[in-house]
CSV table of C-alpha atoms and ligand atoms in Angstrom, one decimal:
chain,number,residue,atom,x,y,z
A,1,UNK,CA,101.3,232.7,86.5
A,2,UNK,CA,101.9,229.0,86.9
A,3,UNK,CA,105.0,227.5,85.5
A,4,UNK,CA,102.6,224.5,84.1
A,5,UNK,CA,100.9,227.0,81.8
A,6,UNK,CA,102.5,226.6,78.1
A,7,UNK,CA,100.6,228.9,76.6
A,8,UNK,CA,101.5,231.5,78.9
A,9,UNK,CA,105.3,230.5,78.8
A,10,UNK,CA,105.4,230.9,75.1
A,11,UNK,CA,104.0,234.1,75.7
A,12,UNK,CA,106.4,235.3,77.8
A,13,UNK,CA,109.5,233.6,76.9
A,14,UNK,CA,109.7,235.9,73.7
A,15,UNK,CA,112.2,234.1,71.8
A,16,UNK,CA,112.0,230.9,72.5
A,17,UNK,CA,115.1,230.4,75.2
A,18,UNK,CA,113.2,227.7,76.2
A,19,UNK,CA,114.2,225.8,72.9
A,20,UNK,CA,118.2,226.9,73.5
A,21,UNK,CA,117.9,225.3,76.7
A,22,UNK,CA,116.5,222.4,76.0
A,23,UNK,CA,119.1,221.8,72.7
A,24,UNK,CA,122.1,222.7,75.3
A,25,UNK,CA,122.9,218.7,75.3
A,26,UNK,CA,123.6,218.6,71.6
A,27,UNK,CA,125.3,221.9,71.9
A,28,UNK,CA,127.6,220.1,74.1
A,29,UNK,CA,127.8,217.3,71.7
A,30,UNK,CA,128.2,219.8,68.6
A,31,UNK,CA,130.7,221.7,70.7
A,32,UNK,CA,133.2,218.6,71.5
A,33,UNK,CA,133.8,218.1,67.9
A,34,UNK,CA,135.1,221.6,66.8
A,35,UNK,CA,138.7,222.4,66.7
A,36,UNK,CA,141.0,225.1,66.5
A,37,UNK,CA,142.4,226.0,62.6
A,38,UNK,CA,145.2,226.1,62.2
A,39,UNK,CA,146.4,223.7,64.8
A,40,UNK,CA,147.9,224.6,68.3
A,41,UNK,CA,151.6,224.3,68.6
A,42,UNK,CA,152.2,221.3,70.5
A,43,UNK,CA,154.1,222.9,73.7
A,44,UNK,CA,153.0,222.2,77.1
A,45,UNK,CA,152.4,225.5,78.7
A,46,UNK,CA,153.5,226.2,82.8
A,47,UNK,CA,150.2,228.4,82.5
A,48,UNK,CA,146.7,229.0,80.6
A,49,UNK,CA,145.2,232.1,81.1
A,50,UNK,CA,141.4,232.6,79.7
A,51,UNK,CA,140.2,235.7,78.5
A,52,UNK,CA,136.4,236.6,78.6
A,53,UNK,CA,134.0,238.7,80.0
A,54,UNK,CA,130.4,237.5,81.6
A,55,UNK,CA,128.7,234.2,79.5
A,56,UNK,CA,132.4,234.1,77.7
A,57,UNK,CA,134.4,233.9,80.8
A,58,UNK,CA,132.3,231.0,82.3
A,59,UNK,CA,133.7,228.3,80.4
A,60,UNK,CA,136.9,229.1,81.5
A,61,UNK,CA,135.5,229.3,85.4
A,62,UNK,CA,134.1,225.8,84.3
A,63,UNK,CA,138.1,224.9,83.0
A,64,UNK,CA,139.6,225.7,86.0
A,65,UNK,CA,137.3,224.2,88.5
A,66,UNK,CA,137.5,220.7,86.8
A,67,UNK,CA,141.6,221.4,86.2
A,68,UNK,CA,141.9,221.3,90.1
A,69,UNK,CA,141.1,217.9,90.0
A,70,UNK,CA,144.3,216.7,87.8
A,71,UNK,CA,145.8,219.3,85.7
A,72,UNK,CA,149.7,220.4,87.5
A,73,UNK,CA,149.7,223.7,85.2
A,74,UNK,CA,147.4,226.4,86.9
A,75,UNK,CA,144.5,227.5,84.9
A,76,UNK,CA,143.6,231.7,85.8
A,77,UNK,CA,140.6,233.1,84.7
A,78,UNK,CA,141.2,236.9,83.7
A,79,UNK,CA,138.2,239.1,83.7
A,80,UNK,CA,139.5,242.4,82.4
A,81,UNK,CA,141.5,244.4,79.5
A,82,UNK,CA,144.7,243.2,78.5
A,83,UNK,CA,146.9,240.2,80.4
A,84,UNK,CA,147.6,239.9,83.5
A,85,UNK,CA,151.9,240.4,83.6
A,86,UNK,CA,152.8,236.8,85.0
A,87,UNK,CA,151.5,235.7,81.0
A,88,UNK,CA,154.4,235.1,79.4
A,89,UNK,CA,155.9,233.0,76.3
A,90,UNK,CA,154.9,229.8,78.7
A,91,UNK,CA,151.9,230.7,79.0
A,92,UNK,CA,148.4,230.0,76.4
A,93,UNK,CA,146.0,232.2,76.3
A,94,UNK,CA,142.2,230.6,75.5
A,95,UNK,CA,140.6,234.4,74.5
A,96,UNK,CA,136.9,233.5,74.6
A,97,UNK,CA,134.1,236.1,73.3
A,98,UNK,CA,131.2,234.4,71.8
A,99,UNK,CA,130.4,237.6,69.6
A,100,UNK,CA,133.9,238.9,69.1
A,101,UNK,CA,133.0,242.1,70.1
A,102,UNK,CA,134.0,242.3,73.8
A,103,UNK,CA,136.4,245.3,73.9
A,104,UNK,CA,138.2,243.9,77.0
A,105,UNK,CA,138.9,240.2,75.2
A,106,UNK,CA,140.0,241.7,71.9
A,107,UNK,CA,142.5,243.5,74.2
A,108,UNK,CA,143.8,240.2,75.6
A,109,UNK,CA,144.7,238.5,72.3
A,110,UNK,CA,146.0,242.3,70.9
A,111,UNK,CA,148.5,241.7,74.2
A,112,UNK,CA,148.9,238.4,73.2
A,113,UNK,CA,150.3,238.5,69.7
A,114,UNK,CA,152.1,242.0,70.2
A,115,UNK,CA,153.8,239.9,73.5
A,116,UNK,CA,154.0,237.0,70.9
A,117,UNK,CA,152.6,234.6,73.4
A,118,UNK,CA,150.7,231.6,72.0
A,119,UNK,CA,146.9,231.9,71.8
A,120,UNK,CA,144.0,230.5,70.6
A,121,UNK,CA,140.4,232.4,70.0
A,122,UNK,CA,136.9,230.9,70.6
A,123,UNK,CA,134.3,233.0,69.1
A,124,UNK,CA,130.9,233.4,66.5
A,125,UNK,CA,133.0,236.3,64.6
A,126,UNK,CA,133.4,239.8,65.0
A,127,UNK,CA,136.5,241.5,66.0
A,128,UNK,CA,138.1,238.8,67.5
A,129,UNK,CA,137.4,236.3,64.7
A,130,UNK,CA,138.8,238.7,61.9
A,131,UNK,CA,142.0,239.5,64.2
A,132,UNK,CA,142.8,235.8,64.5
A,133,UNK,CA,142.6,235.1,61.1
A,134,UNK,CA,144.2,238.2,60.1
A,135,UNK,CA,147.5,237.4,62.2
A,136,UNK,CA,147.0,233.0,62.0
A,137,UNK,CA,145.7,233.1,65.5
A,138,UNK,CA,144.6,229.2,65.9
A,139,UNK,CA,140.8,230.1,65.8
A,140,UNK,CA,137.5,228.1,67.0
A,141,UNK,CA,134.4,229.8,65.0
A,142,UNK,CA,131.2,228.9,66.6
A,143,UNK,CA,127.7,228.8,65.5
A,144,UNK,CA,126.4,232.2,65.9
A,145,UNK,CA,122.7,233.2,67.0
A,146,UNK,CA,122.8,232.6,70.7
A,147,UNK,CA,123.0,234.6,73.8
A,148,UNK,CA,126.4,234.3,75.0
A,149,UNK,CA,125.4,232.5,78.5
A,150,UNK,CA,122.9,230.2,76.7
A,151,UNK,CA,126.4,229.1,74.3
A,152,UNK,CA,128.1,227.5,77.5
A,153,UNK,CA,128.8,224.4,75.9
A,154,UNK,CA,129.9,225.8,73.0
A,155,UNK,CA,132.1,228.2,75.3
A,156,UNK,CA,133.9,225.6,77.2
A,157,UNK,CA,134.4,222.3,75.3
A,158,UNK,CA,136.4,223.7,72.5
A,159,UNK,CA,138.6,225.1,75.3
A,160,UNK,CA,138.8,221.7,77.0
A,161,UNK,CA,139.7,220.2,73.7
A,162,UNK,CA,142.6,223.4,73.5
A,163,UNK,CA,144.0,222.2,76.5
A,164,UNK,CA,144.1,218.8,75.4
A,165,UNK,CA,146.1,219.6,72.5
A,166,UNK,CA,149.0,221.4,74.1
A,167,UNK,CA,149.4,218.5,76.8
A,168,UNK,CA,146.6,219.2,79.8
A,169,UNK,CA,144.7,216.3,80.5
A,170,UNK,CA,141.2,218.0,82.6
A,171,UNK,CA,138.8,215.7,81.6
A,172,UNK,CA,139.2,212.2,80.0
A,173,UNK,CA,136.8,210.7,76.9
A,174,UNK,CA,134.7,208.9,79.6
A,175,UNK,CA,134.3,212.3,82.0
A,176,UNK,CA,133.0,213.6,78.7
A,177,UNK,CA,130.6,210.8,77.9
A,178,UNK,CA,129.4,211.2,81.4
A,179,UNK,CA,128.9,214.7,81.2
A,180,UNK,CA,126.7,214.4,77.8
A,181,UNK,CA,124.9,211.7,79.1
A,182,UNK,CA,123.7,213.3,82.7
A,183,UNK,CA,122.9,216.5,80.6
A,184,UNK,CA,120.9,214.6,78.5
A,185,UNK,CA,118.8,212.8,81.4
A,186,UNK,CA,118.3,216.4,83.0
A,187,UNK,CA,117.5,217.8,79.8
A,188,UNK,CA,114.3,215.6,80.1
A,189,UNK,CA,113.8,216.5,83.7
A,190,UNK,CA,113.8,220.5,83.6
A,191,UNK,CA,111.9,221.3,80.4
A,192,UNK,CA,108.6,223.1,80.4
A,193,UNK,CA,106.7,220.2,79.3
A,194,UNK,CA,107.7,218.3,82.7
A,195,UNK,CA,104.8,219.5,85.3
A,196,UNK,CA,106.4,221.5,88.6
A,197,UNK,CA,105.5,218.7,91.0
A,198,UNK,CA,108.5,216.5,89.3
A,199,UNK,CA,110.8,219.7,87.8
A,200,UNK,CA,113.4,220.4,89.8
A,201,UNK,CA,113.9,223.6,88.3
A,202,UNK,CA,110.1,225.2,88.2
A,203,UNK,CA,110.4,224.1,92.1
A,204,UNK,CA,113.1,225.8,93.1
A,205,UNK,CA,112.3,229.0,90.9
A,206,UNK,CA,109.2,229.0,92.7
A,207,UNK,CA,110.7,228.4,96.1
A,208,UNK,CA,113.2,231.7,96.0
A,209,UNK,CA,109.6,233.4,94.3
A,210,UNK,CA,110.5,237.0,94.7
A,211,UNK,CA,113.1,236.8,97.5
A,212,UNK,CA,116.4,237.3,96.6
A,213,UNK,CA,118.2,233.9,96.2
A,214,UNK,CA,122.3,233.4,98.7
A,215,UNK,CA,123.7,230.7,96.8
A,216,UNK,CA,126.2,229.3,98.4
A,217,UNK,CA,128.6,226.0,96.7
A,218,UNK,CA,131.4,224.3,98.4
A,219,UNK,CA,134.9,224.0,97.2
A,220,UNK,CA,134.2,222.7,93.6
A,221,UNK,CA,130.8,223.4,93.8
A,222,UNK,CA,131.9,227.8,94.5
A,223,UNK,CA,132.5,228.3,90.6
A,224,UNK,CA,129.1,227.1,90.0
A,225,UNK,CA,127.3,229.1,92.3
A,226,UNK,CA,128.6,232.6,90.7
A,227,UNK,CA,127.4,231.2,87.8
A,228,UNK,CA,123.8,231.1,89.3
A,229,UNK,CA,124.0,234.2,90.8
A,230,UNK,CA,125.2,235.8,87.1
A,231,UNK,CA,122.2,234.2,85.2
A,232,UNK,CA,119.7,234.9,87.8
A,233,UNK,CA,121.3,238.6,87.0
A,234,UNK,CA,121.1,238.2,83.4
A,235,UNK,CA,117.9,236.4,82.4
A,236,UNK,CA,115.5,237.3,85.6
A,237,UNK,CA,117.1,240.6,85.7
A,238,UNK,CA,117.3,240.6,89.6
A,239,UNK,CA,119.9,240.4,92.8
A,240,UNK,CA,121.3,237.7,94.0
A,241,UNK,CA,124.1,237.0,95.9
A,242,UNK,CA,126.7,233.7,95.8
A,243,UNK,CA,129.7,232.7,97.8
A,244,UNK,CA,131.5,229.6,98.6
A,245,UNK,CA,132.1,227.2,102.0
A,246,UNK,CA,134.2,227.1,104.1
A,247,UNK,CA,135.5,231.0,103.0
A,248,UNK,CA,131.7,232.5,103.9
A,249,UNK,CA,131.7,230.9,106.9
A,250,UNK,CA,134.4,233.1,108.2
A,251,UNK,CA,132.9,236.3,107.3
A,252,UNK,CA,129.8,236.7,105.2
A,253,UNK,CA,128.0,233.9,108.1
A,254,UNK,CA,127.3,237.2,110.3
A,255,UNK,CA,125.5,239.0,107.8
A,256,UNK,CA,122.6,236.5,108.2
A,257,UNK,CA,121.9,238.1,112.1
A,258,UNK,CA,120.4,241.2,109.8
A,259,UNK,CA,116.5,241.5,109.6
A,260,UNK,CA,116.9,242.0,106.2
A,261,UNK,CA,118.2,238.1,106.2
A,262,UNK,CA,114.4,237.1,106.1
A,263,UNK,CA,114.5,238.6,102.1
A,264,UNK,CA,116.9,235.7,100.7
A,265,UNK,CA,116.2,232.5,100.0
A,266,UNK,CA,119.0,230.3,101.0
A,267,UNK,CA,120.1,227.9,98.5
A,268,UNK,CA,123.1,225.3,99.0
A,269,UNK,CA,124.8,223.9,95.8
A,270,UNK,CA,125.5,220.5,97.0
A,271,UNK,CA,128.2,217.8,95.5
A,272,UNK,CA,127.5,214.3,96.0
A,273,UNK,CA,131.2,214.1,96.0
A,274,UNK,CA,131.9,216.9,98.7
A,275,UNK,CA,134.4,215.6,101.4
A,276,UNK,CA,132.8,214.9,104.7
A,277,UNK,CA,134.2,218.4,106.7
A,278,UNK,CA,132.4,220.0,104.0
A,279,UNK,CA,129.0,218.4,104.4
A,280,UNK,CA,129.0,218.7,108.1
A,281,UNK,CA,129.8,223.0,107.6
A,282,UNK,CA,127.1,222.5,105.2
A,283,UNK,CA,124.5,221.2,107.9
A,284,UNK,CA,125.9,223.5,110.5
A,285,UNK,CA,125.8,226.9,108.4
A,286,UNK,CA,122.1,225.0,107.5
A,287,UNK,CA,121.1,225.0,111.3
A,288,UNK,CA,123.0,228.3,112.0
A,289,UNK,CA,121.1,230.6,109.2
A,290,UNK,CA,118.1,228.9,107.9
A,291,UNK,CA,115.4,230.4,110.3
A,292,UNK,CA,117.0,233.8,109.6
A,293,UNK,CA,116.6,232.9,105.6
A,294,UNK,CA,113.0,233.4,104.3
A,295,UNK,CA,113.0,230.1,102.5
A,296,UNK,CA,116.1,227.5,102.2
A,297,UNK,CA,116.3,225.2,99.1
A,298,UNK,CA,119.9,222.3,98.0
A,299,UNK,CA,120.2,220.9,94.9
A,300,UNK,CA,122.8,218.4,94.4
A,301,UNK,CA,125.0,217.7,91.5
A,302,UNK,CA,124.3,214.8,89.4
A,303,UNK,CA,126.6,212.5,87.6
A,304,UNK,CA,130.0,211.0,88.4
A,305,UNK,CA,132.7,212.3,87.0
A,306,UNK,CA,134.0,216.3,88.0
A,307,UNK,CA,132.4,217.4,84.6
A,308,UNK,CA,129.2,215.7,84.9
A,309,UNK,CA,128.7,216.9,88.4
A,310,UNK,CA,129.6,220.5,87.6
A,311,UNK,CA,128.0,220.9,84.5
A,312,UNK,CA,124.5,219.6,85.6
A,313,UNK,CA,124.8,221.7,88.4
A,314,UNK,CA,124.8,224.7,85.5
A,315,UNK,CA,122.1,223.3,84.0
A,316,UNK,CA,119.9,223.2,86.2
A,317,UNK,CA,121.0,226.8,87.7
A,318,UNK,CA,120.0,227.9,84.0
A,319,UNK,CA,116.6,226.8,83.8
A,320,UNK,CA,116.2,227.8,86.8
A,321,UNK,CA,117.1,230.9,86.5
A,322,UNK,CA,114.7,231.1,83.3
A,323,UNK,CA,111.9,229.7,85.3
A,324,UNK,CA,112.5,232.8,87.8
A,325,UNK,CA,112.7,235.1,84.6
A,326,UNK,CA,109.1,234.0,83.5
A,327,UNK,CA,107.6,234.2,87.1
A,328,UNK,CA,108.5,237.7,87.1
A,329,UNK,CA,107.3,238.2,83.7
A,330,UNK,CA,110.4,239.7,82.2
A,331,UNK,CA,112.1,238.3,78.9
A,332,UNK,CA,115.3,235.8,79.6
A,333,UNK,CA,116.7,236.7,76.1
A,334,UNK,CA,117.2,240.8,76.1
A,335,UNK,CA,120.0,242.8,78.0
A,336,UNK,CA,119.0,246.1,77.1
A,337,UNK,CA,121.3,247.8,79.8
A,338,UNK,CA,124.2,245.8,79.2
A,339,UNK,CA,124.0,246.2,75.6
A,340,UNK,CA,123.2,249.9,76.2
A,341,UNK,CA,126.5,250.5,78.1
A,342,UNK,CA,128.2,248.3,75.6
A,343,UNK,CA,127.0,250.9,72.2
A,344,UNK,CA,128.3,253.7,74.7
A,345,UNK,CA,131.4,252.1,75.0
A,346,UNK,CA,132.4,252.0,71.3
A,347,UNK,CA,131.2,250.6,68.5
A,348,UNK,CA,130.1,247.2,67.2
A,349,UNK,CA,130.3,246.2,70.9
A,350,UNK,CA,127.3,244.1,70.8
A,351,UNK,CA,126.5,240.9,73.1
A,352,UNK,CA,125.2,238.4,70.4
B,1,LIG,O1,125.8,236.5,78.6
B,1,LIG,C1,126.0,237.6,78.2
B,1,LIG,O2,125.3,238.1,77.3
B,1,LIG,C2,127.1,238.5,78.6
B,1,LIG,O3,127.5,238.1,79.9
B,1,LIG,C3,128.3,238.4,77.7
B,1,LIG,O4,128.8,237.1,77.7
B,1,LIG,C4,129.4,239.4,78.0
B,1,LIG,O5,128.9,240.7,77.9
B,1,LIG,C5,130.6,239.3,77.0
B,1,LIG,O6,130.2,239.2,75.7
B,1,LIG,P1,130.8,238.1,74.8
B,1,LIG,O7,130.4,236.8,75.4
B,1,LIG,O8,130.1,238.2,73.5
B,1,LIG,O9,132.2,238.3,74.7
């Protein structure tokens, strides 16, 4: 198919992800004005710890790559059941499950209020919403009806604005504004109505075509690129493979002398902000693996601030990966198998 074809889009973007994506700037707008009830107690924690699990956790990656810029309290994102044992009553957990339904998050916050450490619970309902309220859990409920990774905005800013209130300042009112406002110009870039020859996205879904796409992001930029390779996974339902400079470049950099090199498409995640020792390994690892690579691709951040520049990056991995999703004619929406394992694992486990 061509990506130009809107017809043949709507026919295979069964519901309508397209739309999702496209409202994700007013998500983000929606999302910054929602707040926890009851308040957070006003402490300033030595440590935040986010709970969550896939979409859910990726606001938190999101947290902590923008905290490194000017936060002094350590932000750890913890993928898993339970807490990890350094979580203790110092410590505020951000438990983060947009259906309230992840086994493994509920945990967390069942930890959490047995270990009486303070917490605060993002989610649409389920499990998680009615255990916060049931023990006066500070709770953010958020609009339900979405697919958990297509709810990033509504994932992350309400934790941002968490932070804020016990004392972490990650992003200031004008990082934000920045943020909306590159989001917004993209948002206009990347839709299916914008023809391939100017859409950023449609051309680099059609450069990795049905190679498996390396995506590789720098020190800031490392966060993001798990978070391509994860909806690539999820809405194209396909490998792909992410890792960060300069750490790859001391290990996975050999794995590009394989023949089977010539199946991935290399694609850098560039920062227009990246220091200079990072732009040079860039251009090196470039010349080093790019004959090897069946195709090479870069997209760069947009914006100024750390927020702006990350969370463009995001969105244009998203559409991307939905561009990809439609080339290969599979649904973006549906996770059969990870909805499949989640019914085996016990019930009302659903992922929206
Ligand atoms: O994006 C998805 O659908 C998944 O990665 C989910 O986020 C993950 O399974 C966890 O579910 P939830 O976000 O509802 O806690």
């Amino acid at each position: 198919m061509t990506l130009d074809d809107q017809s043949e889009i709507k026919r295979r973007d069964l519901h309508n992800a397209r739309d999702v994506l496209a409202g994700f700037p007013a998500q983000c707008r929606d999302a910054t004005r929602l707040v926890p009830s009851p308040a957070l107690p006003r402490a300033k924690p030595a440590l935040v710890v986010v709970a969550g699990m896939g979409g859910s956790a990726a606001g938190g990656d999101l947290l902590a790559a923008c905290a490194a810029e000017r936060s002094d309290v350590p932000i750890v994102v913890h993928r898993g059941y339970g807490l990890p044992a350094i979580a203790g009553d110092r410590t505020l957990v951000i438990a983060v499950s947009y259906s309230g339904n992840t086994v493994e998050t509920v945990s967390a916050v069942e930890v959490a209020i047995a270990r009486r450490i303070p917490a605060v619970a993002l989610t649409a309902g389920g499990t998680l919403g009615a255990l916060a309220a049931r023990h006066g859990v500070p709770l953010v409920t958020l609009p339900s009806g979405l697919m958990p990774r297509m709810a990033l905005g509504y994932l992350f800013f309400p934790a941002l604005a968490a932070a804020e209130n016990v004392g972490l300042q990650i992003a200031r009112a004008d990082d934000i504004a920045d943020a909306l406002a590159t989001v917004e110009t993209l948002a206009a870039e990347l839709g299916p109505d914008r023809p391939t020859a100017t859409n950023e996205a449609k051309r680099l879904a059609v450069a990795i075509g049905t190679r498996m796409p390396a995506i590789y992001g720098g020190p800031d930029t490392g966060a993001i690129a798990y978070r391509w390779k994860t909806d690539v996974e999820e809405n194209a339902k396909t490998f792909a493979l992410a890792g960060a400079l300069p750490e790859m470049s001391h290990n996975e950099i050999e794995a590009w002398r394989a023949p089977s090199a010539a199946a991935l498409h290399l694609l850098l995640l560039r920062d227009a902000a990246e220091p200079p020792e990072i732009a040079r390994r860039f251009a090196i690892l470039r010349d080093l693996v790019a004959s090897a690579a069946g195709g090479v691709s870069e997209s760069w951040t947009r914006g100024s601030s750390r927020l702006a520049r990350l969370l463009s990056l995001v969105y244009v991995g998203q559409w991307t990966s939905y561009y990809l999703a439609l080339l290969r004619g599979i649904d973006p929406w549906s996770v059969p198998l990870l909805d499949e394992l989640k019914r085996r694992m016990g019930p009302g486990a659903s992922s929206s």
